[in-house]
C-alpha cells in the first residue's frame, strides 16, 4: 500500500490521484492542514506535497511518484512504449513545469510590472498546448497518458471553477488566464479527463 501525504485542493496531489485511479492502485491518503506542514517536514525534510511512503522509502515530487506507480503497476500504461513518443512526452512535461507555469506563478502575489506581458505569454503558450492536443481525445492520442496526468490539474481551471472552499490564489489566476481565449477542444479534453477515476 502506498501512503501519500496531501493538503486540500492540491494540483500536484491530483496528478497522483489520477495516475493511481487509472491503474486501480489504492492510496492511503494522509491529510494535512495547509497551514501546518510539520508532519510533512518531519517525514521528508521539506514542506511541499505530495510525499509518498512506500514501506520505508519516502518519495517526494508528484511526477516522481507517478513514475514510481508506473514502474510498480505497469498496466494500463501511462507512458508510451515508443522511445520517440516517450521523449516527446518528457519534453512536453518539462516545458510545462519550467515554462508554461512561469506566468501564473509570477502573477501569484503582488501584480508584477510585466503583468501584461506575462498574461500575453500565457495565452500564447496555452494556444500552443491547444494545437498540440488538436482534436485528439488525449495528448498521446486515444488513451489517457502521462502528459494528461501532468497537465490536467492545472489546465482544468479552463472549465472547472475553483472549489468555494479553496482560497489558493494560484487556482483563481489559472482560471483567469485559461479563460482569456476560447478553446473548445481543450475544454472538451478537460471534461473527458475529469471523468476519469481518482484514487
Ligand atoms: N514539484 C513539486 C511541487 C509540489 C508543490 O508545489 N506542492 C504544493 C501543493 S500543489 C505545495 O505543497 N505548496 C506549499 C508551499 O508552497 O508552501 C511536485 O511536483 O510535487
PDB file of C-alpha atoms and ligand atoms in Angstrom:
ATOM      1  CA  UNK A   1       0.000   0.000   0.000  1.00  0.00           C
ATOM      2  CA  UNK A   2       1.242   3.481  -0.869  1.00  0.00           C
ATOM      3  CA  UNK A   3       0.657   6.219   1.701  1.00  0.00           C
ATOM      4  CA  UNK A   4       0.525   9.705   0.236  1.00  0.00           C
ATOM      5  CA  UNK A   5       0.547  12.918   2.218  1.00  0.00           C
ATOM      6  CA  UNK A   6      -1.621  15.698   0.865  1.00  0.00           C
ATOM      7  CA  UNK A   7      -3.256  19.043   1.539  1.00  0.00           C
ATOM      8  CA  UNK A   8      -6.707  20.067   0.278  1.00  0.00           C
ATOM      9  CA  UNK A   9      -7.112  21.270  -3.339  1.00  0.00           C
ATOM     10  CA  UNK A  10      -3.507  20.474  -4.309  1.00  0.00           C
ATOM     11  CA  UNK A  11      -2.859  20.366  -8.058  1.00  0.00           C
ATOM     12  CA  UNK A  12       0.252  18.223  -7.673  1.00  0.00           C
ATOM     13  CA  UNK A  13      -1.558  15.748  -5.419  1.00  0.00           C
ATOM     14  CA  UNK A  14      -4.274  15.332  -8.062  1.00  0.00           C
ATOM     15  CA  UNK A  15      -1.640  14.041 -10.505  1.00  0.00           C
ATOM     16  CA  UNK A  16      -1.006  11.118  -8.152  1.00  0.00           C
ATOM     17  CA  UNK A  17      -4.727  10.554  -7.592  1.00  0.00           C
ATOM     18  CA  UNK A  18      -5.336  10.407 -11.364  1.00  0.00           C
ATOM     19  CA  UNK A  19      -2.407   8.065 -12.079  1.00  0.00           C
ATOM     20  CA  UNK A  20      -3.332   5.687  -9.258  1.00  0.00           C
ATOM     21  CA  UNK A  21      -7.031   5.842 -10.161  1.00  0.00           C
ATOM     22  CA  UNK A  22      -6.186   4.940 -13.770  1.00  0.00           C
ATOM     23  CA  UNK A  23      -4.364   1.839 -12.563  1.00  0.00           C
ATOM     24  CA  UNK A  24      -6.817   0.973  -9.753  1.00  0.00           C
ATOM     25  CA  UNK A  25      -3.962   1.312  -7.267  1.00  0.00           C
ATOM     26  CA  UNK A  26      -5.318   2.097  -3.795  1.00  0.00           C
ATOM     27  CA  UNK A  27      -3.754   5.006  -1.938  1.00  0.00           C
ATOM     28  CA  UNK A  28      -3.842   5.536   1.795  1.00  0.00           C
ATOM     29  CA  UNK A  29      -4.198   9.327   1.995  1.00  0.00           C
ATOM     30  CA  UNK A  30      -2.752  11.208   4.941  1.00  0.00           C
ATOM     31  CA  UNK A  31      -4.347  14.634   5.248  1.00  0.00           C
ATOM     32  CA  UNK A  32      -2.501  17.705   6.482  1.00  0.00           C
ATOM     33  CA  UNK A  33      -3.780  21.222   7.016  1.00  0.00           C
ATOM     34  CA  UNK A  34      -2.361  23.718   4.532  1.00  0.00           C
ATOM     35  CA  UNK A  35      -1.170  25.809   7.479  1.00  0.00           C
ATOM     36  CA  UNK A  36       0.546  23.004   9.390  1.00  0.00           C
ATOM     37  CA  UNK A  37       3.177  21.109   7.402  1.00  0.00           C
ATOM     38  CA  UNK A  38       5.068  19.884  10.465  1.00  0.00           C
ATOM     39  CA  UNK A  39       4.245  16.215   9.714  1.00  0.00           C
ATOM     40  CA  UNK A  40       5.333  16.593   6.078  1.00  0.00           C
ATOM     41  CA  UNK A  41       8.582  18.314   7.097  1.00  0.00           C
ATOM     42  CA  UNK A  42       9.308  15.669   9.717  1.00  0.00           C
ATOM     43  CA  UNK A  43       8.837  12.915   7.148  1.00  0.00           C
ATOM     44  CA  UNK A  44      10.517  14.442   4.102  1.00  0.00           C
ATOM     45  CA  UNK A  45      12.638  17.381   5.250  1.00  0.00           C
ATOM     46  CA  UNK A  46      10.612  19.884   3.195  1.00  0.00           C
ATOM     47  CA  UNK A  47       7.074  21.271   3.156  1.00  0.00           C
ATOM     48  CA  UNK A  48       5.721  20.511  -0.335  1.00  0.00           C
ATOM     49  CA  UNK A  49       3.162  17.802  -1.054  1.00  0.00           C
ATOM     50  CA  UNK A  50       2.643  15.197  -2.345  1.00  0.00           C
ATOM     51  CA  UNK A  51       5.050  12.997  -0.421  1.00  0.00           C
ATOM     52  CA  UNK A  52       4.697   9.227  -0.749  1.00  0.00           C
ATOM     53  CA  UNK A  53       5.725   6.478   1.628  1.00  0.00           C
ATOM     54  CA  UNK A  54       6.399   3.076   0.103  1.00  0.00           C
ATOM     55  CA  UNK A  55       7.373   0.956   3.069  1.00  0.00           C
ATOM     56  CA  UNK A  56      10.402   2.722   4.499  1.00  0.00           C
ATOM     57  CA  UNK A  57      11.106   4.651   1.302  1.00  0.00           C
ATOM     58  CA  UNK A  58       9.978   8.280   1.042  1.00  0.00           C
ATOM     59  CA  UNK A  59       9.397   9.712  -2.459  1.00  0.00           C
ATOM     60  CA  UNK A  60       8.918  13.454  -2.989  1.00  0.00           C
ATOM     61  CA  UNK A  61       7.532  15.163  -6.076  1.00  0.00           C
ATOM     62  CA  UNK A  62       4.299  14.392  -7.888  1.00  0.00           C
ATOM     63  CA  UNK A  63       5.778  13.144 -11.159  1.00  0.00           C
ATOM     64  CA  UNK A  64       8.428  11.084  -9.364  1.00  0.00           C
ATOM     65  CA  UNK A  65       5.580   9.389  -7.500  1.00  0.00           C
ATOM     66  CA  UNK A  66       3.687   8.881 -10.780  1.00  0.00           C
ATOM     67  CA  UNK A  67       6.860   7.356 -12.293  1.00  0.00           C
ATOM     68  CA  UNK A  68       7.076   5.004  -9.343  1.00  0.00           C
ATOM     69  CA  UNK A  69       3.415   3.968  -9.647  1.00  0.00           C
ATOM     70  CA  UNK A  70       4.015   3.268 -13.344  1.00  0.00           C
ATOM     71  CA  UNK A  71       7.114   1.162 -12.549  1.00  0.00           C
ATOM     72  CA  UNK A  72       5.330  -0.878  -9.868  1.00  0.00           C
ATOM     73  CA  UNK A  73       1.996  -1.151 -11.738  1.00  0.00           C
ATOM     74  CA  UNK A  74       2.761  -1.067 -15.475  1.00  0.00           C
ATOM     75  CA  UNK A  75      -0.791  -1.848 -16.624  1.00  0.00           C
ATOM     76  CA  UNK A  76      -2.578   0.021 -18.051  1.00  0.00           C
ATOM     77  CA  UNK A  77       0.452   2.036 -19.133  1.00  0.00           C
ATOM     78  CA  UNK A  78       0.572   5.809 -18.851  1.00  0.00           C
ATOM     79  CA  UNK A  79       3.906   6.107 -20.634  1.00  0.00           C
ATOM     80  CA  UNK A  80       4.452   5.473 -24.355  1.00  0.00           C
ATOM     81  CA  UNK A  81       6.342   2.312 -25.306  1.00  0.00           C
ATOM     82  CA  UNK A  82       7.781   4.037 -28.374  1.00  0.00           C
ATOM     83  CA  UNK A  83      11.010   5.896 -27.413  1.00  0.00           C
ATOM     84  CA  UNK A  84      10.285   8.854 -29.713  1.00  0.00           C
ATOM     85  CA  UNK A  85       6.799   9.338 -28.244  1.00  0.00           C
ATOM     86  CA  UNK A  86       8.224   8.891 -24.760  1.00  0.00           C
ATOM     87  CA  UNK A  87      10.866  11.570 -25.367  1.00  0.00           C
ATOM     88  CA  UNK A  88       8.208  13.934 -26.768  1.00  0.00           C
ATOM     89  CA  UNK A  89       6.048  13.439 -23.678  1.00  0.00           C
ATOM     90  CA  UNK A  90       9.010  14.080 -21.352  1.00  0.00           C
ATOM     91  CA  UNK A  91       9.886  17.281 -23.228  1.00  0.00           C
ATOM     92  CA  UNK A  92       6.247  18.443 -23.064  1.00  0.00           C
ATOM     93  CA  UNK A  93       6.058  17.783 -19.311  1.00  0.00           C
ATOM     94  CA  UNK A  94       9.362  19.501 -18.570  1.00  0.00           C
ATOM     95  CA  UNK A  95       8.335  22.506 -20.697  1.00  0.00           C
ATOM     96  CA  UNK A  96       5.023  22.622 -18.842  1.00  0.00           C
ATOM     97  CA  UNK A  97       6.742  22.563 -15.440  1.00  0.00           C
ATOM     98  CA  UNK A  98       9.527  25.007 -16.208  1.00  0.00           C
ATOM     99  CA  UNK A  99       7.990  27.294 -18.835  1.00  0.00           C
ATOM    100  CA  UNK A 100       4.188  27.184 -19.041  1.00  0.00           C
ATOM    101  CA  UNK A 101       3.806  27.524 -15.266  1.00  0.00           C
ATOM    102  CA  UNK A 102       6.068  30.608 -15.221  1.00  0.00           C
ATOM    103  CA  UNK A 103       3.421  33.315 -15.860  1.00  0.00           C
ATOM    104  CA  UNK A 104       0.786  32.006 -13.402  1.00  0.00           C
ATOM    105  CA  UNK A 105       3.493  31.579 -10.754  1.00  0.00           C
ATOM    106  CA  UNK A 106       4.807  35.104 -11.399  1.00  0.00           C
ATOM    107  CA  UNK A 107       1.266  36.524 -11.155  1.00  0.00           C
ATOM    108  CA  UNK A 108       0.628  34.710  -7.851  1.00  0.00           C
ATOM    109  CA  UNK A 109       1.120  37.602  -5.421  1.00  0.00           C
ATOM    110  CA  UNK A 110       1.511  41.339  -5.929  1.00  0.00           C
ATOM    111  CA  UNK A 111       0.906  42.384  -9.563  1.00  0.00           C
ATOM    112  CA  UNK A 112       4.390  42.416 -11.192  1.00  0.00           C
ATOM    113  CA  UNK A 113       5.417  45.300 -13.507  1.00  0.00           C
ATOM    114  CA  UNK A 114       5.410  42.964 -16.530  1.00  0.00           C
ATOM    115  CA  UNK A 115       1.952  41.527 -15.786  1.00  0.00           C
ATOM    116  CA  UNK A 116       0.574  42.341 -19.262  1.00  0.00           C
ATOM    117  CA  UNK A 117       3.498  40.589 -20.945  1.00  0.00           C
ATOM    118  CA  UNK A 118       3.081  37.580 -18.655  1.00  0.00           C
ATOM    119  CA  UNK A 119      -0.625  37.346 -19.495  1.00  0.00           C
ATOM    120  CA  UNK A 120       0.110  37.576 -23.231  1.00  0.00           C
ATOM    121  CA  UNK A 121       2.803  34.901 -22.936  1.00  0.00           C
ATOM    122  CA  UNK A 122       0.466  32.626 -21.015  1.00  0.00           C
ATOM    123  CA  UNK A 123      -2.245  32.964 -23.674  1.00  0.00           C
ATOM    124  CA  UNK A 124       0.267  32.212 -26.440  1.00  0.00           C
ATOM    125  CA  UNK A 125       1.621  29.146 -24.632  1.00  0.00           C
ATOM    126  CA  UNK A 126      -1.845  27.817 -23.838  1.00  0.00           C
ATOM    127  CA  UNK A 127      -2.591  28.221 -27.550  1.00  0.00           C
ATOM    128  CA  UNK A 128       0.403  26.007 -28.325  1.00  0.00           C
ATOM    129  CA  UNK A 129      -0.930  23.353 -25.956  1.00  0.00           C
ATOM    130  CA  UNK A 130      -4.289  23.532 -27.732  1.00  0.00           C
ATOM    131  CA  UNK A 131      -2.503  22.985 -31.050  1.00  0.00           C
ATOM    132  CA  UNK A 132      -0.558  20.069 -29.586  1.00  0.00           C
ATOM    133  CA  UNK A 133      -3.802  18.440 -28.446  1.00  0.00           C
ATOM    134  CA  UNK A 134      -5.604  19.244 -31.705  1.00  0.00           C
ATOM    135  CA  UNK A 135      -8.811  17.269 -31.917  1.00  0.00           C
ATOM    136  CA  UNK A 136      -7.359  14.122 -30.292  1.00  0.00           C
ATOM    137  CA  UNK A 137      -9.131  12.787 -27.203  1.00  0.00           C
ATOM    138  CA  UNK A 138      -5.882  12.844 -25.168  1.00  0.00           C
ATOM    139  CA  UNK A 139      -2.405  14.349 -25.575  1.00  0.00           C
ATOM    140  CA  UNK A 140      -0.943  10.968 -26.564  1.00  0.00           C
ATOM    141  CA  UNK A 141      -3.863  10.066 -28.817  1.00  0.00           C
ATOM    142  CA  UNK A 142      -6.625   7.647 -27.985  1.00  0.00           C
ATOM    143  CA  UNK A 143      -5.781   6.830 -24.356  1.00  0.00           C
ATOM    144  CA  UNK A 144      -5.081   8.708 -21.164  1.00  0.00           C
ATOM    145  CA  UNK A 145      -1.326   9.216 -20.879  1.00  0.00           C
ATOM    146  CA  UNK A 146       1.239  10.733 -18.593  1.00  0.00           C
ATOM    147  CA  UNK A 147       1.029  14.196 -20.191  1.00  0.00           C
ATOM    148  CA  UNK A 148      -2.703  14.324 -19.411  1.00  0.00           C
ATOM    149  CA  UNK A 149      -1.954  13.365 -15.806  1.00  0.00           C
ATOM    150  CA  UNK A 150       0.772  16.019 -15.559  1.00  0.00           C
ATOM    151  CA  UNK A 151      -1.123  18.974 -17.025  1.00  0.00           C
ATOM    152  CA  UNK A 152      -4.757  18.259 -16.151  1.00  0.00           C
ATOM    153  CA  UNK A 153      -4.802  19.540 -12.552  1.00  0.00           C
ATOM    154  CA  UNK A 154      -3.665  22.952 -13.844  1.00  0.00           C
ATOM    155  CA  UNK A 155      -5.461  23.187 -17.204  1.00  0.00           C
ATOM    156  CA  UNK A 156      -8.731  22.006 -15.662  1.00  0.00           C
ATOM    157  CA  UNK A 157      -9.322  25.573 -14.474  1.00  0.00           C
ATOM    158  CA  UNK A 158     -10.212  26.418 -18.085  1.00  0.00           C
ATOM    159  CA  UNK A 159     -13.553  24.810 -17.238  1.00  0.00           C
ATOM    160  CA  UNK A 160     -13.681  23.772 -13.594  1.00  0.00           C
ATOM    161  CA  UNK A 161     -14.296  26.563 -11.093  1.00  0.00           C
ATOM    162  CA  UNK A 162     -12.065  26.599  -8.011  1.00  0.00           C
ATOM    163  CA  UNK A 163     -13.870  24.974  -5.096  1.00  0.00           C
ATOM    164  CA  UNK A 164     -15.716  27.562  -2.954  1.00  0.00           C
ATOM    165  CA  UNK A 165     -13.553  26.487  -0.001  1.00  0.00           C
ATOM    166  CA  UNK A 166     -10.318  26.862  -1.982  1.00  0.00           C
ATOM    167  CA  UNK A 167      -8.554  30.093  -1.017  1.00  0.00           C
ATOM    168  CA  UNK A 168      -5.393  29.382  -3.068  1.00  0.00           C
ATOM    169  CA  UNK A 169      -4.963  32.467  -5.336  1.00  0.00           C
ATOM    170  CA  UNK A 170      -2.912  30.403  -7.811  1.00  0.00           C
ATOM    171  CA  UNK A 171      -6.028  28.476  -8.830  1.00  0.00           C
ATOM    172  CA  UNK A 172      -8.009  31.690  -9.411  1.00  0.00           C
ATOM    173  CA  UNK A 173      -5.100  33.019 -11.528  1.00  0.00           C
ATOM    174  CA  UNK A 174      -5.109  29.816 -13.576  1.00  0.00           C
ATOM    175  CA  UNK A 175      -8.867  30.203 -14.152  1.00  0.00           C
ATOM    176  CA  UNK A 176      -8.403  33.822 -15.250  1.00  0.00           C
ATOM    177  CA  UNK A 177      -5.525  33.033 -17.640  1.00  0.00           C
ATOM    178  CA  UNK A 178      -7.109  29.910 -19.085  1.00  0.00           C
ATOM    179  CA  UNK A 179     -10.442  31.620 -19.769  1.00  0.00           C
ATOM    180  CA  UNK A 180      -8.924  34.534 -21.694  1.00  0.00           C
ATOM    181  CA  UNK A 181      -9.463  32.804 -25.059  1.00  0.00           C
ATOM    182  CA  UNK A 182     -11.975  30.281 -26.410  1.00  0.00           C
ATOM    183  CA  UNK A 183     -10.612  26.732 -26.887  1.00  0.00           C
ATOM    184  CA  UNK A 184     -13.488  24.268 -27.236  1.00  0.00           C
ATOM    185  CA  UNK A 185     -11.241  21.226 -27.868  1.00  0.00           C
ATOM    186  CA  UNK A 186      -9.222  21.876 -24.716  1.00  0.00           C
ATOM    187  CA  UNK A 187     -12.435  22.377 -22.742  1.00  0.00           C
ATOM    188  CA  UNK A 188     -13.787  19.061 -24.073  1.00  0.00           C
ATOM    189  CA  UNK A 189     -10.489  17.399 -23.077  1.00  0.00           C
ATOM    190  CA  UNK A 190     -10.852  18.812 -19.523  1.00  0.00           C
ATOM    191  CA  UNK A 191     -14.325  17.286 -19.239  1.00  0.00           C
ATOM    192  CA  UNK A 192     -13.047  13.983 -20.678  1.00  0.00           C
ATOM    193  CA  UNK A 193     -10.112  13.671 -18.267  1.00  0.00           C
ATOM    194  CA  UNK A 194     -12.193  14.903 -15.347  1.00  0.00           C
ATOM    195  CA  UNK A 195     -14.454  11.869 -15.854  1.00  0.00           C
ATOM    196  CA  UNK A 196     -11.517   9.512 -15.095  1.00  0.00           C
ATOM    197  CA  UNK A 197     -11.358   7.962 -11.615  1.00  0.00           C
ATOM    198  CA  UNK A 198      -9.166   9.300  -8.812  1.00  0.00           C
ATOM    199  CA  UNK A 199      -7.644   7.088  -6.136  1.00  0.00           C
TER     200      UNK A 199
HETATM  201  N1  LIG B   1       7.487  19.858  -7.774  1.00  0.00           N
HETATM  202  C1  LIG B   1       6.612  19.502  -6.698  1.00  0.00           C
HETATM  203  C2  LIG B   1       5.800  20.724  -6.313  1.00  0.00           C
HETATM  204  C3  LIG B   1       4.914  20.441  -5.131  1.00  0.00           C
HETATM  205  C4  LIG B   1       4.119  21.660  -4.724  1.00  0.00           C
HETATM  206  O1  LIG B   1       4.414  22.805  -5.108  1.00  0.00           O
HETATM  207  N2  LIG B   1       3.087  21.375  -3.913  1.00  0.00           N
HETATM  208  C5  LIG B   1       2.234  22.438  -3.427  1.00  0.00           C
HETATM  209  C6  LIG B   1       0.795  21.955  -3.380  1.00  0.00           C
HETATM  210  S1  LIG B   1       0.150  21.714  -5.022  1.00  0.00           S
HETATM  211  C7  LIG B   1       2.639  22.783  -2.033  1.00  0.00           C
HETATM  212  O2  LIG B   1       2.842  21.915  -1.203  1.00  0.00           O
HETATM  213  N3  LIG B   1       2.773  24.090  -1.760  1.00  0.00           N
HETATM  214  C8  LIG B   1       3.087  24.571  -0.443  1.00  0.00           C
HETATM  215  C9  LIG B   1       4.001  25.716  -0.419  1.00  0.00           C
HETATM  216  O3  LIG B   1       4.342  26.244  -1.495  1.00  0.00           O
HETATM  217  O4  LIG B   1       4.369  26.108   0.668  1.00  0.00           O
HETATM  218  C10 LIG B   1       5.699  18.350  -7.142  1.00  0.00           C
HETATM  219  O5  LIG B   1       5.528  18.149  -8.331  1.00  0.00           O
HETATM  220  O6  LIG B   1       5.192  17.637  -6.285  1.00  0.00           O
END
